[in-house]
């Protein structure tokens, strides 16, 4: 491909990619480059051994293994952030997981995916408590 | 601007936009088109009058007014999703808010933004309970 053609190809591919991202939500303003799919799956884990860095790493590695599941449009695996302390903040969890899906059906299908089942089998002994919250765009 | 020039301009702008989205995280796999900024600010609201559709709409409108704050890279305003019922799910909240930031400092700055202060002033009488969880990429 000639340099000039290649530039045009890259530019067009980029335009398509950004258009598909922008079309995911009708709420985006120009300042928000990232539009989010409508369904959020938010999970908070409290470890059995919160002082064990090894257990924390094992859970984080397990969560990252879920990235291969095709229904997941984006995944964030996190730990409490050191934002300014306010009394409404509950950052007592040890690890958090946020997944974005195109539909409730995709989230339900994810629950049954073999990689998710494997994750639960291999990692569920690590946590003492888990809270899940699922939201859909208002 | 001539049609041809305009196409090229749009394509280039698109390429830049998509590149900036793709560079936001090193964790994305090809199946995940959307990469997320590192800092999540997750808020759950329980309304004083959960049966009031008017109060719910007022809170949702208030949250959507925050989109103009430049530090917010993406915003999702939601209500509980009807995912399959499991005992770990706590969908007792009435409205949820998810914001993504590039840094903890941006999240702290957002708290002080006049539009956020206005939102708290105008809407805080609507909820009886709020829980905030802030995460940063593990």
PDB file of C-alpha atoms in Angstrom:
ATOM      1  CA  UNK A   1       0.000   0.000   0.000  1.00  0.00           C
ATOM      2  CA  UNK A   2       1.445   3.398  -0.945  1.00  0.00           C
ATOM      3  CA  UNK A   3       2.045   5.796   1.931  1.00  0.00           C
ATOM      4  CA  UNK A   4      -0.689   8.093   0.757  1.00  0.00           C
ATOM      5  CA  UNK A   5      -3.217   5.282   0.419  1.00  0.00           C
ATOM      6  CA  UNK A   6      -2.221   3.933   3.805  1.00  0.00           C
ATOM      7  CA  UNK A   7      -2.823   7.293   5.456  1.00  0.00           C
ATOM      8  CA  UNK A   8      -6.274   7.429   3.908  1.00  0.00           C
ATOM      9  CA  UNK A   9      -7.031   3.865   4.998  1.00  0.00           C
ATOM     10  CA  UNK A  10      -5.941   4.556   8.586  1.00  0.00           C
ATOM     11  CA  UNK A  11      -7.910   7.769   8.643  1.00  0.00           C
ATOM     12  CA  UNK A  12     -11.062   6.052   7.402  1.00  0.00           C
ATOM     13  CA  UNK A  13     -10.679   3.154   9.822  1.00  0.00           C
ATOM     14  CA  UNK A  14     -10.223   5.654  12.621  1.00  0.00           C
ATOM     15  CA  UNK A  15     -13.297   7.579  11.581  1.00  0.00           C
ATOM     16  CA  UNK A  16     -15.359   4.379  11.586  1.00  0.00           C
ATOM     17  CA  UNK A  17     -14.005   3.305  14.977  1.00  0.00           C
ATOM     18  CA  UNK A  18     -14.692   6.651  16.578  1.00  0.00           C
ATOM     19  CA  UNK A  19     -18.149   6.859  15.029  1.00  0.00           C
ATOM     20  CA  UNK A  20     -19.036   3.426  16.401  1.00  0.00           C
ATOM     21  CA  UNK A  21     -17.850   4.508  19.858  1.00  0.00           C
ATOM     22  CA  UNK A  22     -19.754   7.780  19.663  1.00  0.00           C
ATOM     23  CA  UNK A  23     -22.941   6.081  18.528  1.00  0.00           C
ATOM     24  CA  UNK A  24     -23.052   3.836  21.600  1.00  0.00           C
ATOM     25  CA  UNK A  25     -24.860   6.519  23.581  1.00  0.00           C
ATOM     26  CA  UNK A  26     -26.875   9.544  22.673  1.00  0.00           C
ATOM     27  CA  UNK A  27     -25.815  11.335  25.858  1.00  0.00           C
ATOM     28  CA  UNK A  28     -22.195  12.137  24.976  1.00  0.00           C
ATOM     29  CA  UNK A  29     -21.157  15.755  24.834  1.00  0.00           C
ATOM     30  CA  UNK A  30     -18.111  16.835  22.845  1.00  0.00           C
ATOM     31  CA  UNK A  31     -16.027  16.878  26.037  1.00  0.00           C
ATOM     32  CA  UNK A  32     -16.755  13.178  26.624  1.00  0.00           C
ATOM     33  CA  UNK A  33     -14.769  11.145  24.118  1.00  0.00           C
ATOM     34  CA  UNK A  34     -15.892   7.844  25.628  1.00  0.00           C
ATOM     35  CA  UNK A  35     -19.486   6.699  25.363  1.00  0.00           C
ATOM     36  CA  UNK A  36     -20.521   3.764  27.488  1.00  0.00           C
ATOM     37  CA  UNK A  37     -22.723   0.779  26.645  1.00  0.00           C
ATOM     38  CA  UNK A  38     -26.052   0.783  28.516  1.00  0.00           C
ATOM     39  CA  UNK A  39     -25.566  -2.081  30.993  1.00  0.00           C
ATOM     40  CA  UNK A  40     -23.129  -1.867  33.922  1.00  0.00           C
ATOM     41  CA  UNK A  41     -22.202  -4.833  36.097  1.00  0.00           C
ATOM     42  CA  UNK A  42     -20.408  -3.607  39.227  1.00  0.00           C
ATOM     43  CA  UNK A  43     -18.920  -6.032  41.732  1.00  0.00           C
ATOM     44  CA  UNK A  44     -17.162  -5.334  45.037  1.00  0.00           C
ATOM     45  CA  UNK A  45     -15.062  -7.983  46.793  1.00  0.00           C
ATOM     46  CA  UNK A  46     -13.951  -8.173  50.423  1.00  0.00           C
ATOM     47  CA  UNK A  47     -11.075 -10.630  50.824  1.00  0.00           C
ATOM     48  CA  UNK A  48     -10.934 -13.303  53.535  1.00  0.00           C
ATOM     49  CA  UNK A  49      -7.313 -12.245  54.066  1.00  0.00           C
ATOM     50  CA  UNK A  50      -7.234  -8.524  53.253  1.00  0.00           C
ATOM     51  CA  UNK A  51      -3.587  -8.291  54.337  1.00  0.00           C
ATOM     52  CA  UNK A  52      -2.489 -10.928  51.843  1.00  0.00           C
ATOM     53  CA  UNK A  53      -1.030  -9.203  48.796  1.00  0.00           C
ATOM     54  CA  UNK A  54      -0.833 -12.654  47.186  1.00  0.00           C
ATOM     55  CA  UNK A  55      -4.586 -13.244  47.544  1.00  0.00           C
ATOM     56  CA  UNK A  56      -5.319  -9.773  46.167  1.00  0.00           C
ATOM     57  CA  UNK A  57      -3.073 -10.389  43.151  1.00  0.00           C
ATOM     58  CA  UNK A  58      -4.655 -13.803  42.548  1.00  0.00           C
ATOM     59  CA  UNK A  59      -8.136 -12.269  42.489  1.00  0.00           C
ATOM     60  CA  UNK A  60      -6.993  -9.441  40.188  1.00  0.00           C
ATOM     61  CA  UNK A  61      -5.357 -11.946  37.829  1.00  0.00           C
ATOM     62  CA  UNK A  62      -8.537 -14.031  37.866  1.00  0.00           C
ATOM     63  CA  UNK A  63     -10.677 -11.000  37.014  1.00  0.00           C
ATOM     64  CA  UNK A  64      -8.367 -10.029  34.173  1.00  0.00           C
ATOM     65  CA  UNK A  65      -8.785 -13.538  32.709  1.00  0.00           C
ATOM     66  CA  UNK A  66     -12.425 -12.610  32.047  1.00  0.00           C
ATOM     67  CA  UNK A  67     -11.388 -10.102  29.357  1.00  0.00           C
ATOM     68  CA  UNK A  68     -11.540 -12.835  26.755  1.00  0.00           C
ATOM     69  CA  UNK A  69     -15.318 -13.206  27.162  1.00  0.00           C
ATOM     70  CA  UNK A  70     -16.763 -11.628  24.018  1.00  0.00           C
ATOM     71  CA  UNK A  71     -19.914 -10.153  25.583  1.00  0.00           C
ATOM     72  CA  UNK A  72     -17.798  -7.864  27.822  1.00  0.00           C
ATOM     73  CA  UNK A  73     -17.415  -4.561  25.987  1.00  0.00           C
ATOM     74  CA  UNK A  74     -15.085  -3.061  28.606  1.00  0.00           C
ATOM     75  CA  UNK A  75     -13.636  -4.181  31.936  1.00  0.00           C
ATOM     76  CA  UNK A  76     -12.091  -2.222  34.797  1.00  0.00           C
ATOM     77  CA  UNK A  77     -10.433  -4.084  37.648  1.00  0.00           C
ATOM     78  CA  UNK A  78      -9.611  -1.797  40.537  1.00  0.00           C
ATOM     79  CA  UNK A  79      -8.685  -1.206  44.139  1.00  0.00           C
ATOM     80  CA  UNK A  80      -9.895   1.651  46.374  1.00  0.00           C
ATOM     81  CA  UNK A  81      -8.717   5.052  45.139  1.00  0.00           C
ATOM     82  CA  UNK A  82      -7.265   7.607  47.509  1.00  0.00           C
ATOM     83  CA  UNK A  83      -9.792  10.315  46.759  1.00  0.00           C
ATOM     84  CA  UNK A  84     -10.523  13.015  49.331  1.00  0.00           C
ATOM     85  CA  UNK A  85     -12.104  11.478  52.445  1.00  0.00           C
ATOM     86  CA  UNK A  86     -15.837  12.201  52.807  1.00  0.00           C
ATOM     87  CA  UNK A  87     -18.342  10.477  55.083  1.00  0.00           C
ATOM     88  CA  UNK A  88     -20.448   9.107  52.200  1.00  0.00           C
ATOM     89  CA  UNK A  89     -17.493   7.133  50.799  1.00  0.00           C
ATOM     90  CA  UNK A  90     -17.332   3.415  51.538  1.00  0.00           C
ATOM     91  CA  UNK A  91     -13.974   2.274  50.270  1.00  0.00           C
ATOM     92  CA  UNK A  92     -13.859  -0.737  52.610  1.00  0.00           C
ATOM     93  CA  UNK A  93     -13.838  -3.195  49.679  1.00  0.00           C
ATOM     94  CA  UNK A  94     -10.536  -4.769  48.608  1.00  0.00           C
ATOM     95  CA  UNK A  95     -11.068  -5.214  44.855  1.00  0.00           C
ATOM     96  CA  UNK A  96     -13.679  -3.894  42.412  1.00  0.00           C
ATOM     97  CA  UNK A  97     -14.796  -5.035  38.997  1.00  0.00           C
ATOM     98  CA  UNK A  98     -16.779  -3.039  36.458  1.00  0.00           C
ATOM     99  CA  UNK A  99     -18.042  -4.606  33.258  1.00  0.00           C
ATOM    100  CA  UNK A 100     -20.018  -2.980  30.461  1.00  0.00           C
ATOM    101  CA  UNK A 101     -22.464  -4.844  28.259  1.00  0.00           C
ATOM    102  CA  UNK A 102     -24.649  -3.973  25.302  1.00  0.00           C
ATOM    103  CA  UNK A 103     -27.702  -5.663  26.857  1.00  0.00           C
ATOM    104  CA  UNK A 104     -29.066  -7.441  29.938  1.00  0.00           C
ATOM    105  CA  UNK A 105     -29.075 -10.637  27.860  1.00  0.00           C
ATOM    106  CA  UNK A 106     -25.328 -10.298  27.234  1.00  0.00           C
ATOM    107  CA  UNK A 107     -24.730  -9.923  30.974  1.00  0.00           C
ATOM    108  CA  UNK A 108     -26.821 -13.011  31.691  1.00  0.00           C
ATOM    109  CA  UNK A 109     -24.891 -14.943  29.001  1.00  0.00           C
ATOM    110  CA  UNK A 110     -21.579 -13.835  30.542  1.00  0.00           C
ATOM    111  CA  UNK A 111     -22.608 -15.423  33.863  1.00  0.00           C
ATOM    112  CA  UNK A 112     -22.816 -18.783  32.110  1.00  0.00           C
ATOM    113  CA  UNK A 113     -19.595 -18.459  30.082  1.00  0.00           C
ATOM    114  CA  UNK A 114     -17.050 -21.236  30.858  1.00  0.00           C
ATOM    115  CA  UNK A 115     -14.301 -18.674  31.618  1.00  0.00           C
ATOM    116  CA  UNK A 116     -16.541 -17.046  34.223  1.00  0.00           C
ATOM    117  CA  UNK A 117     -17.433 -20.413  35.752  1.00  0.00           C
ATOM    118  CA  UNK A 118     -13.711 -21.242  35.901  1.00  0.00           C
ATOM    119  CA  UNK A 119     -12.983 -17.917  37.609  1.00  0.00           C
ATOM    120  CA  UNK A 120     -15.629 -18.572  40.293  1.00  0.00           C
ATOM    121  CA  UNK A 121     -14.304 -22.089  40.834  1.00  0.00           C
ATOM    122  CA  UNK A 122     -10.691 -20.959  41.194  1.00  0.00           C
ATOM    123  CA  UNK A 123     -11.135 -17.667  43.057  1.00  0.00           C
ATOM    124  CA  UNK A 124     -14.315 -17.754  45.168  1.00  0.00           C
ATOM    125  CA  UNK A 125     -12.416 -19.146  48.168  1.00  0.00           C
ATOM    126  CA  UNK A 126     -10.506 -15.824  48.273  1.00  0.00           C
ATOM    127  CA  UNK A 127     -13.402 -13.584  49.268  1.00  0.00           C
ATOM    128  CA  UNK A 128     -15.634 -13.468  52.322  1.00  0.00           C
ATOM    129  CA  UNK A 129     -18.192 -11.077  50.888  1.00  0.00           C
ATOM    130  CA  UNK A 130     -19.251  -9.904  47.448  1.00  0.00           C
ATOM    131  CA  UNK A 131     -21.824  -7.302  46.442  1.00  0.00           C
ATOM    132  CA  UNK A 132     -23.110  -6.955  42.889  1.00  0.00           C
ATOM    133  CA  UNK A 133     -24.991  -3.992  41.449  1.00  0.00           C
ATOM    134  CA  UNK A 134     -26.363  -4.020  37.912  1.00  0.00           C
ATOM    135  CA  UNK A 135     -27.533  -0.803  36.265  1.00  0.00           C
ATOM    136  CA  UNK A 136     -29.068   0.114  32.954  1.00  0.00           C
ATOM    137  CA  UNK A 137     -29.040   3.592  31.399  1.00  0.00           C
ATOM    138  CA  UNK A 138     -31.845   5.741  32.763  1.00  0.00           C
TER     139      UNK A 138
ATOM    140  CA  UNK B   1     -14.875  23.709   2.984  1.00  0.00           C
ATOM    141  CA  UNK B   2     -15.110  21.577  -0.175  1.00  0.00           C
ATOM    142  CA  UNK B   3     -16.771  18.168   0.214  1.00  0.00           C
ATOM    143  CA  UNK B   4     -13.528  16.378  -0.414  1.00  0.00           C
ATOM    144  CA  UNK B   5     -11.611  18.463   2.102  1.00  0.00           C
ATOM    145  CA  UNK B   6     -14.375  18.003   4.616  1.00  0.00           C
ATOM    146  CA  UNK B   7     -14.224  14.220   4.262  1.00  0.00           C
ATOM    147  CA  UNK B   8     -10.497  14.295   4.868  1.00  0.00           C
ATOM    148  CA  UNK B   9     -10.884  16.578   7.866  1.00  0.00           C
ATOM    149  CA  UNK B  10     -13.547  14.344   9.399  1.00  0.00           C
ATOM    150  CA  UNK B  11     -11.479  11.236   8.760  1.00  0.00           C
ATOM    151  CA  UNK B  12      -8.404  12.738  10.379  1.00  0.00           C
ATOM    152  CA  UNK B  13     -10.359  13.988  13.372  1.00  0.00           C
ATOM    153  CA  UNK B  14     -11.862  10.516  13.705  1.00  0.00           C
ATOM    154  CA  UNK B  15      -8.474   8.856  13.588  1.00  0.00           C
ATOM    155  CA  UNK B  16      -7.206  11.140  16.338  1.00  0.00           C
ATOM    156  CA  UNK B  17     -10.282  10.572  18.488  1.00  0.00           C
ATOM    157  CA  UNK B  18     -10.107   6.800  18.192  1.00  0.00           C
ATOM    158  CA  UNK B  19      -6.365   6.741  18.855  1.00  0.00           C
ATOM    159  CA  UNK B  20      -6.836   8.780  22.013  1.00  0.00           C
ATOM    160  CA  UNK B  21      -9.547   6.357  23.174  1.00  0.00           C
ATOM    161  CA  UNK B  22      -7.422   3.298  22.409  1.00  0.00           C
ATOM    162  CA  UNK B  23      -4.400   4.691  24.225  1.00  0.00           C
ATOM    163  CA  UNK B  24      -6.327   5.262  27.456  1.00  0.00           C
ATOM    164  CA  UNK B  25      -5.551   1.765  28.775  1.00  0.00           C
ATOM    165  CA  UNK B  26      -3.041  -0.921  28.011  1.00  0.00           C
ATOM    166  CA  UNK B  27      -5.420  -3.682  29.097  1.00  0.00           C
ATOM    167  CA  UNK B  28      -7.765  -3.714  26.096  1.00  0.00           C
ATOM    168  CA  UNK B  29      -8.010  -6.848  24.011  1.00  0.00           C
ATOM    169  CA  UNK B  30      -9.190  -6.672  20.402  1.00  0.00           C
ATOM    170  CA  UNK B  31     -12.696  -7.708  21.512  1.00  0.00           C
ATOM    171  CA  UNK B  32     -12.916  -4.691  23.814  1.00  0.00           C
ATOM    172  CA  UNK B  33     -13.369  -1.604  21.683  1.00  0.00           C
ATOM    173  CA  UNK B  34     -13.758   0.668  24.694  1.00  0.00           C
ATOM    174  CA  UNK B  35     -10.829   1.338  26.986  1.00  0.00           C
ATOM    175  CA  UNK B  36     -11.609   3.003  30.283  1.00  0.00           C
ATOM    176  CA  UNK B  37      -9.748   5.766  32.129  1.00  0.00           C
ATOM    177  CA  UNK B  38      -8.151   4.565  35.383  1.00  0.00           C
ATOM    178  CA  UNK B  39     -10.347   6.259  38.000  1.00  0.00           C
ATOM    179  CA  UNK B  40     -13.979   5.237  38.623  1.00  0.00           C
ATOM    180  CA  UNK B  41     -16.367   7.204  40.816  1.00  0.00           C
ATOM    181  CA  UNK B  42     -19.452   5.080  41.545  1.00  0.00           C
ATOM    182  CA  UNK B  43     -22.420   6.493  43.428  1.00  0.00           C
ATOM    183  CA  UNK B  44     -25.647   4.803  44.527  1.00  0.00           C
ATOM    184  CA  UNK B  45     -28.700   6.794  45.610  1.00  0.00           C
ATOM    185  CA  UNK B  46     -31.692   5.681  47.648  1.00  0.00           C
ATOM    186  CA  UNK B  47     -34.579   8.136  47.257  1.00  0.00           C
ATOM    187  CA  UNK B  48     -36.601   9.521  50.157  1.00  0.00           C
ATOM    188  CA  UNK B  49     -39.672   8.836  48.031  1.00  0.00           C
ATOM    189  CA  UNK B  50     -38.799   5.780  45.945  1.00  0.00           C
ATOM    190  CA  UNK B  51     -42.323   5.616  44.535  1.00  0.00           C
ATOM    191  CA  UNK B  52     -42.135   9.151  43.142  1.00  0.00           C
ATOM    192  CA  UNK B  53     -41.327   8.975  39.446  1.00  0.00           C
ATOM    193  CA  UNK B  54     -41.018  12.767  39.548  1.00  0.00           C
ATOM    194  CA  UNK B  55     -38.271  12.665  42.185  1.00  0.00           C
ATOM    195  CA  UNK B  56     -36.425   9.969  40.250  1.00  0.00           C
ATOM    196  CA  UNK B  57     -36.583  12.014  37.047  1.00  0.00           C
ATOM    197  CA  UNK B  58     -35.425  15.131  38.865  1.00  0.00           C
ATOM    198  CA  UNK B  59     -32.374  13.310  40.223  1.00  0.00           C
ATOM    199  CA  UNK B  60     -31.603  11.790  36.804  1.00  0.00           C
ATOM    200  CA  UNK B  61     -31.882  15.221  35.169  1.00  0.00           C
ATOM    201  CA  UNK B  62     -29.614  16.666  37.835  1.00  0.00           C
ATOM    202  CA  UNK B  63     -26.998  13.972  37.264  1.00  0.00           C
ATOM    203  CA  UNK B  64     -27.110  14.531  33.519  1.00  0.00           C
ATOM    204  CA  UNK B  65     -26.394  18.227  34.097  1.00  0.00           C
ATOM    205  CA  UNK B  66     -22.943  17.174  35.361  1.00  0.00           C
ATOM    206  CA  UNK B  67     -21.897  16.090  31.852  1.00  0.00           C
ATOM    207  CA  UNK B  68     -20.625  19.587  31.143  1.00  0.00           C
ATOM    208  CA  UNK B  69     -17.865  19.261  33.752  1.00  0.00           C
ATOM    209  CA  UNK B  70     -14.665  18.864  31.717  1.00  0.00           C
ATOM    210  CA  UNK B  71     -12.846  16.476  34.072  1.00  0.00           C
ATOM    211  CA  UNK B  72     -15.548  13.796  33.551  1.00  0.00           C
ATOM    212  CA  UNK B  73     -14.370  11.556  30.712  1.00  0.00           C
ATOM    213  CA  UNK B  74     -17.568   9.492  30.658  1.00  0.00           C
ATOM    214  CA  UNK B  75     -20.802   9.397  32.640  1.00  0.00           C
ATOM    215  CA  UNK B  76     -23.434   6.676  33.035  1.00  0.00           C
ATOM    216  CA  UNK B  77     -26.653   7.476  34.846  1.00  0.00           C
ATOM    217  CA  UNK B  78     -28.667   4.343  35.561  1.00  0.00           C
ATOM    218  CA  UNK B  79     -31.427   2.517  37.365  1.00  0.00           C
ATOM    219  CA  UNK B  80     -31.363  -1.124  38.532  1.00  0.00           C
ATOM    220  CA  UNK B  81     -31.141  -3.569  35.634  1.00  0.00           C
ATOM    221  CA  UNK B  82     -33.349  -6.642  35.494  1.00  0.00           C
ATOM    222  CA  UNK B  83     -30.501  -9.140  35.351  1.00  0.00           C
ATOM    223  CA  UNK B  84     -31.054 -12.701  36.555  1.00  0.00           C
ATOM    224  CA  UNK B  85     -31.765 -12.747  40.286  1.00  0.00           C
ATOM    225  CA  UNK B  86     -28.868 -14.025  42.428  1.00  0.00           C
ATOM    226  CA  UNK B  87     -28.380 -13.696  46.173  1.00  0.00           C
ATOM    227  CA  UNK B  88     -25.205 -11.590  45.837  1.00  0.00           C
ATOM    228  CA  UNK B  89     -27.042  -8.869  43.930  1.00  0.00           C
ATOM    229  CA  UNK B  90     -28.084  -5.747  45.814  1.00  0.00           C
ATOM    230  CA  UNK B  91     -30.225  -3.762  43.427  1.00  0.00           C
ATOM    231  CA  UNK B  92     -32.071  -1.943  46.219  1.00  0.00           C
ATOM    232  CA  UNK B  93     -30.722   1.454  45.085  1.00  0.00           C
ATOM    233  CA  UNK B  94     -32.965   3.760  43.056  1.00  0.00           C
ATOM    234  CA  UNK B  95     -30.445   5.570  40.830  1.00  0.00           C
ATOM    235  CA  UNK B  96     -26.763   4.982  40.061  1.00  0.00           C
ATOM    236  CA  UNK B  97     -24.047   7.228  38.699  1.00  0.00           C
ATOM    237  CA  UNK B  98     -20.710   6.143  37.251  1.00  0.00           C
ATOM    238  CA  UNK B  99     -18.056   8.660  36.293  1.00  0.00           C
ATOM    239  CA  UNK B 100     -14.642   8.025  34.788  1.00  0.00           C
ATOM    240  CA  UNK B 101     -11.646  10.265  35.345  1.00  0.00           C
ATOM    241  CA  UNK B 102      -8.062  10.341  34.153  1.00  0.00           C
ATOM    242  CA  UNK B 103      -6.722  10.862  37.685  1.00  0.00           C
ATOM    243  CA  UNK B 104      -7.628  11.089  41.369  1.00  0.00           C
ATOM    244  CA  UNK B 105      -6.834  14.809  41.162  1.00  0.00           C
ATOM    245  CA  UNK B 106      -9.458  15.242  38.421  1.00  0.00           C
ATOM    246  CA  UNK B 107     -12.044  13.503  40.617  1.00  0.00           C
ATOM    247  CA  UNK B 108     -11.173  15.751  43.539  1.00  0.00           C
ATOM    248  CA  UNK B 109     -11.438  18.827  41.269  1.00  0.00           C
ATOM    249  CA  UNK B 110     -14.852  17.642  40.027  1.00  0.00           C
ATOM    250  CA  UNK B 111     -16.159  17.643  43.618  1.00  0.00           C
ATOM    251  CA  UNK B 112     -15.403  21.371  43.810  1.00  0.00           C
ATOM    252  CA  UNK B 113     -16.790  22.302  40.371  1.00  0.00           C
ATOM    253  CA  UNK B 114     -19.662  24.856  40.565  1.00  0.00           C
ATOM    254  CA  UNK B 115     -21.971  22.602  38.515  1.00  0.00           C
ATOM    255  CA  UNK B 116     -21.461  19.780  41.020  1.00  0.00           C
ATOM    256  CA  UNK B 117     -22.052  22.131  43.955  1.00  0.00           C
ATOM    257  CA  UNK B 118     -25.261  23.330  42.247  1.00  0.00           C
ATOM    258  CA  UNK B 119     -26.400  19.732  41.743  1.00  0.00           C
ATOM    259  CA  UNK B 120     -25.891  18.905  45.451  1.00  0.00           C
ATOM    260  CA  UNK B 121     -27.732  22.080  46.450  1.00  0.00           C
ATOM    261  CA  UNK B 122     -30.703  21.375  44.178  1.00  0.00           C
ATOM    262  CA  UNK B 123     -30.985  17.597  44.488  1.00  0.00           C
ATOM    263  CA  UNK B 124     -29.646  16.416  47.847  1.00  0.00           C
ATOM    264  CA  UNK B 125     -33.081  16.751  49.455  1.00  0.00           C
ATOM    265  CA  UNK B 126     -34.250  13.955  47.135  1.00  0.00           C
ATOM    266  CA  UNK B 127     -32.187  11.132  48.626  1.00  0.00           C
ATOM    267  CA  UNK B 128     -32.153   9.533  52.061  1.00  0.00           C
ATOM    268  CA  UNK B 129     -28.929   7.585  51.561  1.00  0.00           C
ATOM    269  CA  UNK B 130     -25.945   7.724  49.245  1.00  0.00           C
ATOM    270  CA  UNK B 131     -22.943   5.411  48.983  1.00  0.00           C
ATOM    271  CA  UNK B 132     -19.824   6.331  47.036  1.00  0.00           C
ATOM    272  CA  UNK B 133     -17.087   3.958  45.926  1.00  0.00           C
ATOM    273  CA  UNK B 134     -13.937   5.202  44.189  1.00  0.00           C
ATOM    274  CA  UNK B 135     -11.621   2.763  42.417  1.00  0.00           C
ATOM    275  CA  UNK B 136      -8.361   3.032  40.567  1.00  0.00           C
ATOM    276  CA  UNK B 137      -7.028   0.478  38.064  1.00  0.00           C
ATOM    277  CA  UNK B 138      -5.270  -2.390  39.805  1.00  0.00           C
TER     278      UNK B 138
END
